[in-house]
PDB file of C-alpha atoms in Angstrom:
ATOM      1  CA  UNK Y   1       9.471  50.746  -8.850  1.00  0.00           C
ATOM      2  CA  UNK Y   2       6.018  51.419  -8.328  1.00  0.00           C
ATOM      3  CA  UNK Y   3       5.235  50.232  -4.906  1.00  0.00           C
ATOM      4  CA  UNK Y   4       8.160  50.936  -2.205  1.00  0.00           C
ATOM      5  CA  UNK Y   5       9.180  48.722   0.423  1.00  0.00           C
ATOM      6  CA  UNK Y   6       6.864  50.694   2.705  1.00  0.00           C
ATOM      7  CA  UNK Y   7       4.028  50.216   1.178  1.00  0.00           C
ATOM      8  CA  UNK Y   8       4.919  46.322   0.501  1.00  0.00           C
ATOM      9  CA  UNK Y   9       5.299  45.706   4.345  1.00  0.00           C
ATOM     10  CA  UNK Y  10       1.591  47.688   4.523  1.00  0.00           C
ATOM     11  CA  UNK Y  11      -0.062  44.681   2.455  1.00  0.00           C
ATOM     12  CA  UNK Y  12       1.386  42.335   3.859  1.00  0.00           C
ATOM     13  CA  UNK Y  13      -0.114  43.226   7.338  1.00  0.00           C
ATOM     14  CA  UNK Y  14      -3.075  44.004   5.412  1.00  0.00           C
ATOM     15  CA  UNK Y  15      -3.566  42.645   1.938  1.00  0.00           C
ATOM     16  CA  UNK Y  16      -7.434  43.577   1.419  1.00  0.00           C
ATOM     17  CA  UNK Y  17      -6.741  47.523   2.039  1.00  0.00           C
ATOM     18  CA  UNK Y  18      -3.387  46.738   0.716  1.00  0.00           C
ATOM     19  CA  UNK Y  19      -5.151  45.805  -2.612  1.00  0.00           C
ATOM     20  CA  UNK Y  20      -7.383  48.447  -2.755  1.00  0.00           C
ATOM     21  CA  UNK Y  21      -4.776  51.233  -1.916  1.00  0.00           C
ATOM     22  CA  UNK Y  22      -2.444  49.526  -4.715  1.00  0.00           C
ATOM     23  CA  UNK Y  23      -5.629  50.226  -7.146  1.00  0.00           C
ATOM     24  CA  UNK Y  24      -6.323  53.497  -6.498  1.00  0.00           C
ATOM     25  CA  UNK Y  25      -2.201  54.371  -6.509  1.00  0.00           C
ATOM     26  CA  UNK Y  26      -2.519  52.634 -10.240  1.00  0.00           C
ATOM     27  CA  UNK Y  27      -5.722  54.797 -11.089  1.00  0.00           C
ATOM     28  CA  UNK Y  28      -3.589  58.092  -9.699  1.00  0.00           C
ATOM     29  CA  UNK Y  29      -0.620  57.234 -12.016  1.00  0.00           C
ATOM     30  CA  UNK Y  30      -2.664  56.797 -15.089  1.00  0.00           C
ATOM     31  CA  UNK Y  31      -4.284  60.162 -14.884  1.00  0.00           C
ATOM     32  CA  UNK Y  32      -0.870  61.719 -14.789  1.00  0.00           C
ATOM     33  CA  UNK Y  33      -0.199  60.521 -18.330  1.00  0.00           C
ATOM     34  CA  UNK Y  34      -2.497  62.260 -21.555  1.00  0.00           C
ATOM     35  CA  UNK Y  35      -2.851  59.732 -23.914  1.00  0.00           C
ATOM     36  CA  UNK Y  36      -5.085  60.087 -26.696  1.00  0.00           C
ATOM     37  CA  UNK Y  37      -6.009  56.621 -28.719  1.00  0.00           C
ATOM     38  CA  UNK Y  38      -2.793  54.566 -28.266  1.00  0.00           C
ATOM     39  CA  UNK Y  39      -1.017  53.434 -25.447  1.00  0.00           C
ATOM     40  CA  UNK Y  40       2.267  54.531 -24.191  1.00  0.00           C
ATOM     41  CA  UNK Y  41       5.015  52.379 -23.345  1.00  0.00           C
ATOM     42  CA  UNK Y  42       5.130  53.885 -19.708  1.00  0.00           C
ATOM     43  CA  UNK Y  43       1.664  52.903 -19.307  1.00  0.00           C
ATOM     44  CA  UNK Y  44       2.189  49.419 -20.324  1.00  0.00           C
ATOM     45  CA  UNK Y  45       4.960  49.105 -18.462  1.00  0.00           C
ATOM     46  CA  UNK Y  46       3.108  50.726 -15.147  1.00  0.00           C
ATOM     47  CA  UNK Y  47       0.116  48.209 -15.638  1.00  0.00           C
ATOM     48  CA  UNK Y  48       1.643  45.209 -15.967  1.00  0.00           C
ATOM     49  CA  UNK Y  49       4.069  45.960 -12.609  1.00  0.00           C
ATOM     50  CA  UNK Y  50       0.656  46.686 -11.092  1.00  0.00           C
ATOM     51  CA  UNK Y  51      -1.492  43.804 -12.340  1.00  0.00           C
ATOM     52  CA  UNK Y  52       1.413  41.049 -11.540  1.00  0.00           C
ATOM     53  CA  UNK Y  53       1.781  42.653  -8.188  1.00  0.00           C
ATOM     54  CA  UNK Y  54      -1.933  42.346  -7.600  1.00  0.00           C
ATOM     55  CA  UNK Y  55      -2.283  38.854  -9.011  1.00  0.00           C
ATOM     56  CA  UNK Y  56       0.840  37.834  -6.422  1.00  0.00           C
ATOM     57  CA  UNK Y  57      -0.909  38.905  -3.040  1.00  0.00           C
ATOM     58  CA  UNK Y  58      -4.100  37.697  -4.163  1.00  0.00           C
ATOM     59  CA  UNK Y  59      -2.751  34.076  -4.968  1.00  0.00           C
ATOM     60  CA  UNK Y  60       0.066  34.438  -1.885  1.00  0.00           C
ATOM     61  CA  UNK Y  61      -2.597  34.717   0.556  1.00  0.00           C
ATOM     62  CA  UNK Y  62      -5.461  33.000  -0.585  1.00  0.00           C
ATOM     63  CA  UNK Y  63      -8.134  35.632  -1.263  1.00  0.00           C
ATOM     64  CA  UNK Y  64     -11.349  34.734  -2.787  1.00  0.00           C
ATOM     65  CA  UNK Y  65     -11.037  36.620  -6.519  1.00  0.00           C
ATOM     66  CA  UNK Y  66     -11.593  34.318  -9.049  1.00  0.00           C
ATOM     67  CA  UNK Y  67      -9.735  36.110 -11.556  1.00  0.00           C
ATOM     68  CA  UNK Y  68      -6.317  35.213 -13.492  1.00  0.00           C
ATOM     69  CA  UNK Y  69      -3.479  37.526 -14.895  1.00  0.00           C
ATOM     70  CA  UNK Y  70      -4.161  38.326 -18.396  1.00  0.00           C
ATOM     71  CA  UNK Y  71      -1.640  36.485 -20.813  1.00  0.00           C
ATOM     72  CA  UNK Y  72       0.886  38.629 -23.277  1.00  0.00           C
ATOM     73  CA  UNK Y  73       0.254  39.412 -26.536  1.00  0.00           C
ATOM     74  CA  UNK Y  74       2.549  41.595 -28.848  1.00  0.00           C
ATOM     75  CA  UNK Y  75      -0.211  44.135 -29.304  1.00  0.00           C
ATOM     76  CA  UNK Y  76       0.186  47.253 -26.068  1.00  0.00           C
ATOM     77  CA  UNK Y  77      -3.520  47.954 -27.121  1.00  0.00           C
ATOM     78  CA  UNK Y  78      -4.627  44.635 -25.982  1.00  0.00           C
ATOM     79  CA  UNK Y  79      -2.707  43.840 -23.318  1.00  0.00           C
ATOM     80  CA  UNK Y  80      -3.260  47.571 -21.584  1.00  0.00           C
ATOM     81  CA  UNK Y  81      -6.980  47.316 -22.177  1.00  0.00           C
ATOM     82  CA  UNK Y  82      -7.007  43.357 -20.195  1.00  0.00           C
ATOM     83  CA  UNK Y  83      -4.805  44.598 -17.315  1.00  0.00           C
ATOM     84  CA  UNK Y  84      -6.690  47.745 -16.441  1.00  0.00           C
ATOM     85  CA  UNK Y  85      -9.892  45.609 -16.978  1.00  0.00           C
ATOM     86  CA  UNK Y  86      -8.044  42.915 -14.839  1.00  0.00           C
ATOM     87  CA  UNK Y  87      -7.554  46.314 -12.515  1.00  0.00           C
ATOM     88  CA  UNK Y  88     -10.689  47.105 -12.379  1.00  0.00           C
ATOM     89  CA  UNK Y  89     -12.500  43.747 -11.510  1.00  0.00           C
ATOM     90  CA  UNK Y  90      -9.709  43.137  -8.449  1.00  0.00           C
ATOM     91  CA  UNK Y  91     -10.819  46.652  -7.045  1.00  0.00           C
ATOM     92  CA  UNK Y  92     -14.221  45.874  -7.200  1.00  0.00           C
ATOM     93  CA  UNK Y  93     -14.058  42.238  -5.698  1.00  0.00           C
ATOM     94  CA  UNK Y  94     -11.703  44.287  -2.963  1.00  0.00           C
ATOM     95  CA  UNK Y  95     -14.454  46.837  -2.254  1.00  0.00           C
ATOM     96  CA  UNK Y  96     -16.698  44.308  -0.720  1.00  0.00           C
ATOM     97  CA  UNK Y  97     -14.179  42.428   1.126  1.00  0.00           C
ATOM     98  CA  UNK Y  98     -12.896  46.090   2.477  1.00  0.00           C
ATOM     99  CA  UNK Y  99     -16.266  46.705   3.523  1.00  0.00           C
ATOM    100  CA  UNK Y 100     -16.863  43.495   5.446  1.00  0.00           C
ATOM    101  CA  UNK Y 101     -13.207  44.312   6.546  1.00  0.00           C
ATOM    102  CA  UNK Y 102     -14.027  47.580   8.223  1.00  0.00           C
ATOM    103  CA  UNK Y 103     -17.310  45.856   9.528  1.00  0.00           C
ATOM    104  CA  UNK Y 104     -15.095  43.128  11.213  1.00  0.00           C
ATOM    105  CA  UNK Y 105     -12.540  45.520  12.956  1.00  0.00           C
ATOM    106  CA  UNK Y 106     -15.409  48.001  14.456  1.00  0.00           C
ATOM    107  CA  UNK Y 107     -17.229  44.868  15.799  1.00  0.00           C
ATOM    108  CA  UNK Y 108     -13.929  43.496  17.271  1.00  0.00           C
ATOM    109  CA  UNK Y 109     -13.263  46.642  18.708  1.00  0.00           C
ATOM    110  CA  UNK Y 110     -16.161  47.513  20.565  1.00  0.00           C
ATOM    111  CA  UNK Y 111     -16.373  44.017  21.502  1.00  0.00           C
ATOM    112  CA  UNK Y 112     -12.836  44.631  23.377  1.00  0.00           C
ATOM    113  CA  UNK Y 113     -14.433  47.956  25.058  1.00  0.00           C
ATOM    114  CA  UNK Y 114     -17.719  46.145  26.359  1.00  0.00           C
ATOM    115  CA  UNK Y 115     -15.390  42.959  27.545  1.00  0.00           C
ATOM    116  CA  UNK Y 116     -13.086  45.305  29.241  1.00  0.00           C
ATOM    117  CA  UNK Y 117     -15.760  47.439  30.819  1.00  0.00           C
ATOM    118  CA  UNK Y 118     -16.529  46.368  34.721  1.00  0.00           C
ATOM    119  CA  UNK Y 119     -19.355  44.593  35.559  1.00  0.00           C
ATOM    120  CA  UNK Y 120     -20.822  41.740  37.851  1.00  0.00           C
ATOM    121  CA  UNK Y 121     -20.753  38.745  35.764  1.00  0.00           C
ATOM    122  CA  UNK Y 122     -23.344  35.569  37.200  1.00  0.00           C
ATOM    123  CA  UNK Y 123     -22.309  32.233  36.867  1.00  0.00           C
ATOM    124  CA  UNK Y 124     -24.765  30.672  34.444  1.00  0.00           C
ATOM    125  CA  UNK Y 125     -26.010  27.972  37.014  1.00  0.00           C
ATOM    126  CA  UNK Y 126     -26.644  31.338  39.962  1.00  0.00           C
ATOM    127  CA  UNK Y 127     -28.240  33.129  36.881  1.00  0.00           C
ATOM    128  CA  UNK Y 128     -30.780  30.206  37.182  1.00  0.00           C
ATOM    129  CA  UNK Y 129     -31.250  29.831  39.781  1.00  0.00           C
ATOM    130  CA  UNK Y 130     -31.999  33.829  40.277  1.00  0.00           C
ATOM    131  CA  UNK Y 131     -34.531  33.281  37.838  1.00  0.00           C
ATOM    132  CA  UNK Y 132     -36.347  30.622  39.465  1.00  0.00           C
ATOM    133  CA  UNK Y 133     -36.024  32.474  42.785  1.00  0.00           C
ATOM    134  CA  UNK Y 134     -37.613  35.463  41.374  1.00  0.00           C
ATOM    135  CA  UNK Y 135     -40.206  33.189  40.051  1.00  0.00           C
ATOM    136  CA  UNK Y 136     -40.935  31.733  43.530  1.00  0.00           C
ATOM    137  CA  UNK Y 137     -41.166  34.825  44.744  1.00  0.00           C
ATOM    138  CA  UNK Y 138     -43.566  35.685  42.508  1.00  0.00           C
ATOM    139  CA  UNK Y 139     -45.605  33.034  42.987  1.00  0.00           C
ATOM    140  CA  UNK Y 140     -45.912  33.348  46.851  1.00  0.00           C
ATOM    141  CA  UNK Y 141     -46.333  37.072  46.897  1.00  0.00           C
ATOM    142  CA  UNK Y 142     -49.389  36.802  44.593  1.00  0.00           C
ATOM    143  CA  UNK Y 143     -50.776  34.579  46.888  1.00  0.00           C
ATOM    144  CA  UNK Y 144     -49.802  36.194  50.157  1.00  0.00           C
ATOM    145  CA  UNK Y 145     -53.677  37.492  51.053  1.00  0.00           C
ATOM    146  CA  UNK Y 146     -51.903  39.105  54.367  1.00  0.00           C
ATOM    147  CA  UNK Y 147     -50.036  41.504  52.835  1.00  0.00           C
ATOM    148  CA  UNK Y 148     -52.314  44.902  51.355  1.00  0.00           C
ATOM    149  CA  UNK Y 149     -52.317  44.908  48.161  1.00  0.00           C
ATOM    150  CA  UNK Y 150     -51.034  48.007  47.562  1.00  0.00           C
ATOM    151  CA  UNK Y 151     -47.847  46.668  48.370  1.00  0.00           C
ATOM    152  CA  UNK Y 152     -47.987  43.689  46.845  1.00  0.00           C
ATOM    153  CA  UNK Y 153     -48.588  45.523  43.660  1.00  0.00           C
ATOM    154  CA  UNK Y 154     -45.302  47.111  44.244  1.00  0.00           C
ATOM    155  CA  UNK Y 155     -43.514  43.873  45.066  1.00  0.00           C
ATOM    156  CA  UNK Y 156     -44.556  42.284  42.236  1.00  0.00           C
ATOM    157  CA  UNK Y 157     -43.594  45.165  40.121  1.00  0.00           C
ATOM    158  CA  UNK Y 158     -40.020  45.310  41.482  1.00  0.00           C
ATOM    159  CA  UNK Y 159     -39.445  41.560  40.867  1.00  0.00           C
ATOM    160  CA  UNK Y 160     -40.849  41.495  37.187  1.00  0.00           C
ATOM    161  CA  UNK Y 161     -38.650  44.583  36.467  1.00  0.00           C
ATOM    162  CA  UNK Y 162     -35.345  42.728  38.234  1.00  0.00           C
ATOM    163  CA  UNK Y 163     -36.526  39.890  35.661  1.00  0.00           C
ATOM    164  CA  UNK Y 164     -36.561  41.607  32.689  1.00  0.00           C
ATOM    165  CA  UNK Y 165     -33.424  43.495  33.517  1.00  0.00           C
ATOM    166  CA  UNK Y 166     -31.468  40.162  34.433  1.00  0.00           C
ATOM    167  CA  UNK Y 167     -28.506  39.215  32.562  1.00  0.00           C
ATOM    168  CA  UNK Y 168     -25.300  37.317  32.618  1.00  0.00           C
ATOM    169  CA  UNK Y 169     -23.450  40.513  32.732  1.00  0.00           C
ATOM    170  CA  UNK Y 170     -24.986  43.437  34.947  1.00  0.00           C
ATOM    171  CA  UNK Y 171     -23.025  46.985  35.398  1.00  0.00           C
ATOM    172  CA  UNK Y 172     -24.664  46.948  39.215  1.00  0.00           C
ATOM    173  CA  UNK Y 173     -26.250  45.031  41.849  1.00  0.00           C
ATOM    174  CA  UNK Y 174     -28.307  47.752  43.216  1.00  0.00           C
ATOM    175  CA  UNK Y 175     -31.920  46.002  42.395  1.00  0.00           C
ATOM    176  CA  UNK Y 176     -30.751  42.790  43.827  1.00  0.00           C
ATOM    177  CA  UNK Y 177     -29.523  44.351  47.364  1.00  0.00           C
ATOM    178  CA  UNK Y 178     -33.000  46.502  47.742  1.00  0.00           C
ATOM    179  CA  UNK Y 179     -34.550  42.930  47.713  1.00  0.00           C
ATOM    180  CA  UNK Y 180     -32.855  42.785  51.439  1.00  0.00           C
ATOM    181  CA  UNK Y 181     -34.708  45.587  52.415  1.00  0.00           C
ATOM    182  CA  UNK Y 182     -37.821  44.532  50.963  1.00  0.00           C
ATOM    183  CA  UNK Y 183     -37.863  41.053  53.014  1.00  0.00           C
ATOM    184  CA  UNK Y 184     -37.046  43.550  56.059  1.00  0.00           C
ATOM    185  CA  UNK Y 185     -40.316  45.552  55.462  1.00  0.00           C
ATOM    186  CA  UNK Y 186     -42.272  41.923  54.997  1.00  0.00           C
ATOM    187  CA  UNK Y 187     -40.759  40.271  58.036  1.00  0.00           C
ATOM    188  CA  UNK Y 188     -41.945  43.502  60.178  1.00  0.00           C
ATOM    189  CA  UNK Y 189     -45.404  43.434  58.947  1.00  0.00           C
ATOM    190  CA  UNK Y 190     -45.868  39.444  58.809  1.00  0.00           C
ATOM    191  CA  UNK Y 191     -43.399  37.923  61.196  1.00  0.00           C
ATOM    192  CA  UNK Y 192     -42.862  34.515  60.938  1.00  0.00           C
ATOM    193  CA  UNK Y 193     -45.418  33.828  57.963  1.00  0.00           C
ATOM    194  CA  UNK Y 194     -42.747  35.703  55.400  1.00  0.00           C
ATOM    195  CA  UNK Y 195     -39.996  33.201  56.103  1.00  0.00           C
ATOM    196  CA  UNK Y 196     -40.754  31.520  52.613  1.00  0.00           C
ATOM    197  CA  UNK Y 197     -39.942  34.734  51.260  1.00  0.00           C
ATOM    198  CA  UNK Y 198     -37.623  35.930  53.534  1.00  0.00           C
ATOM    199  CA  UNK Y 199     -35.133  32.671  52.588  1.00  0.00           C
ATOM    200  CA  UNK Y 200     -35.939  33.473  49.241  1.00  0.00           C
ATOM    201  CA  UNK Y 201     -34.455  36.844  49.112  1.00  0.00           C
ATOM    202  CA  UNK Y 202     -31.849  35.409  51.602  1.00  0.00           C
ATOM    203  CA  UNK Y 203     -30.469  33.263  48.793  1.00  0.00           C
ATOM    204  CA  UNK Y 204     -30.462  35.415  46.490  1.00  0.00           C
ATOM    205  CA  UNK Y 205     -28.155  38.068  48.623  1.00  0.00           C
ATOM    206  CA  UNK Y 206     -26.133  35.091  49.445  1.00  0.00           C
ATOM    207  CA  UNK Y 207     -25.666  34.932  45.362  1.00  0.00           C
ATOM    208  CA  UNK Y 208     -25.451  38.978  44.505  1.00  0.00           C
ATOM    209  CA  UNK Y 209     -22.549  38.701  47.337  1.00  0.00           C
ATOM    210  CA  UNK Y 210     -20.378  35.774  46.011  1.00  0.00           C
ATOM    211  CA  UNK Y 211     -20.902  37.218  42.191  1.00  0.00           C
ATOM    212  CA  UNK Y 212     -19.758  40.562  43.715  1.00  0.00           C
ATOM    213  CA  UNK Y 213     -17.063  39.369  45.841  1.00  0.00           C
ATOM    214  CA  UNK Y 214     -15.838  37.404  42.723  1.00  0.00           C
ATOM    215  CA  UNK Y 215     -15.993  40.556  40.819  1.00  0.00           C
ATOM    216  CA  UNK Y 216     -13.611  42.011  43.476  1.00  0.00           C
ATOM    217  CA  UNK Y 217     -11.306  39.546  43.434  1.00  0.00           C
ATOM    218  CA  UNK Y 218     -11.866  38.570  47.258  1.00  0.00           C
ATOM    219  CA  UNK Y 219     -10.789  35.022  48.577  1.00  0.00           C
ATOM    220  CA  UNK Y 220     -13.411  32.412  47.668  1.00  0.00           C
ATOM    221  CA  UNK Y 221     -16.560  32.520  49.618  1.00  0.00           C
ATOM    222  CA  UNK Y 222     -15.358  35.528  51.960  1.00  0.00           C
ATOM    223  CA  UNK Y 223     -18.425  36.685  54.291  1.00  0.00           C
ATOM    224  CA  UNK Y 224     -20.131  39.635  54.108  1.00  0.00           C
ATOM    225  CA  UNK Y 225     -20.484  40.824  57.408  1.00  0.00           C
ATOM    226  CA  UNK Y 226     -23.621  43.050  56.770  1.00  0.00           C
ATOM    227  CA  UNK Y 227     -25.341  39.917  55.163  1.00  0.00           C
ATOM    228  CA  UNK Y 228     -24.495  37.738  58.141  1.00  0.00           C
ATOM    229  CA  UNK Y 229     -26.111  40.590  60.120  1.00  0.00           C
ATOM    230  CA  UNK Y 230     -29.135  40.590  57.920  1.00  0.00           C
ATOM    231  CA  UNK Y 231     -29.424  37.135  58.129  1.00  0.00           C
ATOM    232  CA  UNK Y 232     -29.586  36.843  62.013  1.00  0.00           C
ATOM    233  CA  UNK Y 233     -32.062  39.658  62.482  1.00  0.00           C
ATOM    234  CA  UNK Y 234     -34.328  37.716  59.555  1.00  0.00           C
TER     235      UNK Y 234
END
């Protein structure tokens, strides 16, 4: 028998690299035999175990070759020359489903890595509503004539970088918790005329917190002491 029970159970978990392993364990047998301008008995024999075992898993499992097991004749000649062409074409049509095969299981795999990987994941509705925080924000610090401008350069610099770095999925929430300290630095200069920003950047902590506590696995909206602290001395 040409293919052992082993290597049966190994296409059936995997007929497309089963195929194309059965193909090249075909080509490997046929260079161990020197024929010259007929062929052998053996051969036949070999071929059509190999080209009926090919034409079974393709049809048993559905795969897209469009090709069908050559039909008998009395001549070895003829029916050698049809099954290794048969051979040939089913290891070709294989090669490019292999490919796409391999292509499929690195994807899948470093998709599992990346999923599995920690990170702070935002609730699709919070990530908008960061967005149109940050946009606020921007809006009122352009236009904030008390503040030098100096720093409001650097304000506006830190919030279009936080924008362009702002994702679903984000390995930290470093960028969003400096934003506390920035509304500290405007509330000492400015006083009460950086409360628009100040709640701003307030709800926005308020959101970093409950993504992060999520991320935790804390209770459902568990305080953050430190922000409550913040948020008094704001």
């Amino acid at each position: 028998m040409l293919f052992t029970p082993e290597f049966i159970r190994e296409v059936e978990e995997d007929p497309i690299m089963g195929l194309s392993n059965a193909c090249q364990l075909v080509r490997s047998k046929l260079d161990e035999y020197l024929h010259n301008t007929e062929w052998t008995d053996i051969e036949h024999e070999l071929l059509w175990e190999a080209a009926s075992f090919m034409a079974l898993i393709i049809d048993h499992h559905n795969i897209a070759i469009d090709i069908a097991l050559p039909e008998p004749t009395s001549d070895i000649g003829l029916n050698c020359g049809a099954l290794q062409q048969f051979i040939k074409t089913v290891e070709s049509e294989v090669a490019g489903h292999a490919t796409l095969l391999k292509i499929n299981a690195y994807t899948t795999r470093y998709e599992s890595m990346l999923s599995s990987s920690f990170a702070y994941e935002f609730s699709q509705g919070d990530l908008e509503r960061v967005q149109s925080l940050l946009n606020e924000l921007r809006i009122q610090i352009s236009a904030l004539e008390q503040l030098e401008e100096s720093h409001r350069q650097r304000l506006l610099k830190r919030l279009e970088k936080l924008q362009s770095e702002l994702h679903k999925r984000v390995s930290d929430l470093d960028r969003f918790w400096g934003l506390v300290g920035d509304a500290g630095v405007v509330m000492g200069k400015l006083g009460t005329d950086a409360k628009p920003i100040v709640d701003r950047i307030r709800e926005i902590a308020q959101i970093s917190w409950n993504t992060q506590s999520r991320a935790e696995d804390l209770p459902s909206n568990s305080p953050n002491p430190m922000l409550e602290t913040t948020d008094d001395s704001l």
